[in-house]
Amino acid sequence: KINARIDAPDVICIPGSATLFDGSSYGVAAITSRTWYFSHQDQRDTILSPQFNISDEGIYFATLSLKDSWGCSDSVTRE
C-alpha cells in the first residue's frame, strides 16, 4: 500500500521557488512512476524532490501521483 505525502514549505516569498519532497510511505514494491504537478504555470516533473518556480502571488496546489511495481497507486494534493 502506498500513502502519498508531500512535504513542502507553508509560505514562499515571491518571486521565488519551492522545493517539494516526496514524504510518502510504501511497502516493499518499487515505485515505478512518480509524477509531480504544480499549478503555477502548469509545471510538471518526475524526480524525487523537484523545485518549482513561482513568479506571481496566489494560492497554488501541488499534486504527487505514485504507482508501484505491484500496480498499487495513490495521489495527494496540497495547497
Coordinates of N, CA and C in Angstrom, one line a residue:
K1 N 0.8 -1.2 0.0 CA 0.0 0.0 0.0 C 0.9 1.2 0.0
I2 N 0.5 2.2 -0.8 CA 1.2 3.5 -0.9 C 0.4 4.5 -0.1
N3 N 1.1 5.3 0.7 CA 0.5 6.5 1.3 C 1.2 7.7 0.8
A4 N 0.7 8.4 -0.2 CA 1.4 9.5 -0.8 C 1.3 10.7 0.1
R5 N 2.5 11.4 0.3 CA 2.5 12.6 1.1 C 3.5 13.6 0.5
I6 N 3.2 14.9 0.5 CA 4.0 16.0 0.1 C 4.5 16.7 1.3
D7 N 5.8 16.9 1.3 CA 6.4 17.8 2.3 C 6.9 19.0 1.6
A8 N 6.4 20.2 2.1 CA 6.8 21.4 1.4 C 6.7 22.6 2.4
P9 N 7.3 23.7 2.1 CA 7.2 24.9 2.9 C 5.7 25.4 2.9
D10 N 5.3 26.0 4.0 CA 3.9 26.6 4.1 C 3.8 27.9 3.4
V11 N 4.9 28.7 3.4 CA 5.0 30.0 2.8 C 6.2 30.2 2.0
I12 N 6.0 30.8 0.8 CA 7.1 31.0 -0.1 C 7.1 32.5 -0.5
C13 N 8.3 33.1 -0.4 CA 8.4 34.5 -0.8 C 8.4 34.6 -2.3
I14 N 7.7 35.7 -2.8 CA 7.6 35.9 -4.3 C 8.4 37.0 -4.8
P15 N 9.2 36.9 -5.9 CA 9.3 35.7 -6.7 C 10.3 34.8 -5.9
G16 N 10.1 33.5 -6.2 CA 11.0 32.5 -5.5 C 10.7 31.1 -6.1
S17 N 11.2 30.2 -5.3 CA 11.0 28.8 -5.7 C 10.7 27.9 -4.5
A18 N 10.1 26.8 -4.7 CA 9.7 25.9 -3.7 C 10.2 24.5 -4.1
T19 N 10.9 23.9 -3.1 CA 11.4 22.5 -3.3 C 10.4 21.6 -2.6
L20 N 9.8 20.7 -3.3 CA 8.8 19.8 -2.7 C 9.5 18.4 -2.5
F21 N 9.1 17.7 -1.5 CA 9.7 16.5 -1.1 C 8.7 15.4 -1.1
D22 N 9.0 14.2 -1.6 CA 8.2 13.0 -1.5 C 8.3 12.4 -0.1
G23 N 7.4 12.6 0.8 CA 7.4 12.1 2.1 C 6.6 10.8 2.2
S24 N 6.3 10.2 1.1 CA 5.4 9.0 1.1 C 5.9 7.8 1.8
S25 N 5.0 7.0 2.2 CA 5.5 5.7 2.7 C 4.9 4.6 1.8
Y26 N 5.6 3.5 1.6 CA 5.2 2.4 0.8 C 5.9 1.1 1.2
G27 N 5.4 0.0 0.8 CA 5.9 -1.3 1.2 C 7.1 -1.7 0.4
V28 N 7.2 -3.0 0.1 CA 8.5 -3.5 -0.5 C 8.5 -3.3 -2.0
A29 N 7.4 -3.1 -2.6 CA 7.3 -2.9 -4.1 C 8.0 -1.6 -4.5
A30 N 8.7 -1.6 -5.5 CA 9.4 -0.4 -6.0 C 8.5 0.6 -6.6
I31 N 8.7 1.9 -6.4 CA 8.0 2.9 -7.1 C 8.4 2.9 -8.6
T32 N 7.5 2.8 -9.5 CA 7.8 2.7 -10.9 C 7.4 4.0 -11.6
S33 N 6.5 4.8 -11.0 CA 6.1 6.1 -11.6 C 5.9 7.1 -10.5
R34 N 6.5 8.2 -10.6 CA 6.3 9.4 -9.7 C 6.1 10.6 -10.6
T35 N 5.0 11.2 -10.4 CA 4.7 12.4 -11.2 C 4.2 13.5 -10.3
W36 N 4.9 14.7 -10.5 CA 4.5 15.9 -9.8 C 3.8 16.9 -10.7
Y37 N 2.8 17.6 -10.2 CA 2.2 18.6 -11.0 C 2.1 19.8 -10.0
F38 N 2.5 21.0 -10.5 CA 2.4 22.2 -9.8 C 1.6 23.2 -10.6
S39 N 0.5 23.8 -10.0 CA -0.5 24.5 -10.8 C 0.0 25.8 -11.3
H40 N 1.1 26.4 -10.7 CA 1.6 27.7 -11.3 C 2.3 27.4 -12.6
Q41 N 1.8 28.0 -13.6 CA 2.4 27.8 -15.0 C 2.4 26.4 -15.5
D42 N 1.6 25.5 -14.9 CA 1.4 24.1 -15.4 C 2.8 23.4 -15.4
Q43 N 3.5 23.5 -14.3 CA 4.8 22.8 -14.2 C 4.7 21.4 -13.8
R44 N 5.5 20.5 -14.4 CA 5.5 19.1 -14.1 C 6.9 18.6 -14.0
D45 N 7.1 17.5 -13.2 CA 8.4 16.8 -13.0 C 8.2 15.4 -12.6
T46 N 9.3 14.6 -12.7 CA 9.2 13.2 -12.3 C 10.3 12.8 -11.3
I47 N 11.1 13.8 -10.8 CA 12.2 13.5 -9.9 C 11.7 13.4 -8.5
L48 N 12.6 12.9 -7.6 CA 12.2 12.7 -6.2 C 11.8 14.0 -5.5
S49 N 12.6 15.1 -5.7 CA 12.4 16.4 -5.0 C 12.5 17.5 -5.9
P50 N 11.5 17.8 -6.7 CA 11.5 18.9 -7.7 C 11.5 20.3 -7.1
Q51 N 12.0 21.2 -7.8 CA 11.9 22.6 -7.4 C 11.1 23.3 -8.5
F52 N 10.1 24.1 -8.0 CA 9.2 24.8 -8.9 C 9.3 26.3 -8.6
N53 N 9.3 27.0 -9.7 CA 9.5 28.5 -9.7 C 8.1 29.2 -9.6
I54 N 8.0 30.2 -8.7 CA 6.8 30.9 -8.5 C 7.1 32.4 -8.8
S55 N 6.4 33.0 -9.7 CA 6.6 34.4 -10.1 C 5.5 35.3 -9.7
D56 N 4.3 34.8 -9.4 CA 3.1 35.6 -9.1 C 2.5 35.2 -7.8
E57 N 2.0 36.2 -7.1 CA 1.3 35.9 -5.8 C 0.0 35.1 -6.2
G58 N -0.3 34.3 -5.2 CA -1.6 33.5 -5.4 C -1.6 32.3 -4.5
I59 N -2.6 31.5 -4.7 CA -2.7 30.2 -4.0 C -2.6 29.1 -5.1
Y60 N -1.6 28.3 -4.8 CA -1.3 27.2 -5.8 C -1.4 25.9 -5.2
F61 N -1.5 24.8 -6.0 CA -1.5 23.5 -5.4 C -0.5 22.6 -6.1
A62 N -0.1 21.6 -5.4 CA 0.8 20.6 -5.9 C 0.2 19.2 -5.8
T63 N 0.4 18.4 -6.8 CA -0.2 17.0 -6.7 C 1.0 16.1 -7.0
L64 N 1.1 15.0 -6.2 CA 2.0 13.9 -6.3 C 1.3 12.6 -6.6
S65 N 1.6 12.0 -7.7 CA 1.0 10.7 -8.0 C 2.0 9.6 -8.1
L66 N 1.8 8.5 -7.4 CA 2.7 7.4 -7.3 C 2.1 6.1 -7.8
K67 N 2.9 5.2 -8.4 CA 2.5 3.9 -8.7 C 3.7 2.9 -8.5
D68 N 3.4 1.7 -8.0 CA 4.5 0.8 -7.7 C 4.4 -0.4 -8.6
S69 N 5.4 -1.3 -8.5 CA 5.5 -2.4 -9.4 C 4.5 -3.5 -9.2
W70 N 3.7 -3.4 -8.1 CA 2.5 -4.3 -7.9 C 1.2 -3.7 -8.5
G71 N 1.3 -2.5 -9.0 CA 0.1 -1.9 -9.6 C -0.7 -1.0 -8.6
C72 N -0.2 -0.9 -7.4 CA -0.8 0.0 -6.4 C -0.5 1.4 -6.7
S73 N -1.5 2.3 -6.4 CA -1.2 3.7 -6.7 C -1.9 4.6 -5.7
D74 N -1.4 5.8 -5.6 CA -2.0 6.8 -4.7 C -1.6 8.2 -5.1
S75 N -2.4 9.2 -4.8 CA -2.0 10.5 -5.1 C -2.5 11.4 -4.0
V76 N -1.9 12.6 -3.9 CA -2.2 13.6 -2.9 C -2.0 14.9 -3.5
T77 N -2.9 15.9 -3.0 CA -2.8 17.3 -3.5 C -2.7 18.1 -2.3
R78 N -1.8 19.1 -2.3 CA -1.6 20.0 -1.2 C -1.6 21.4 -1.7
E79 N -2.3 22.3 -1.0 CA -2.4 23.7 -1.4 C -1.2 24.4 -0.8

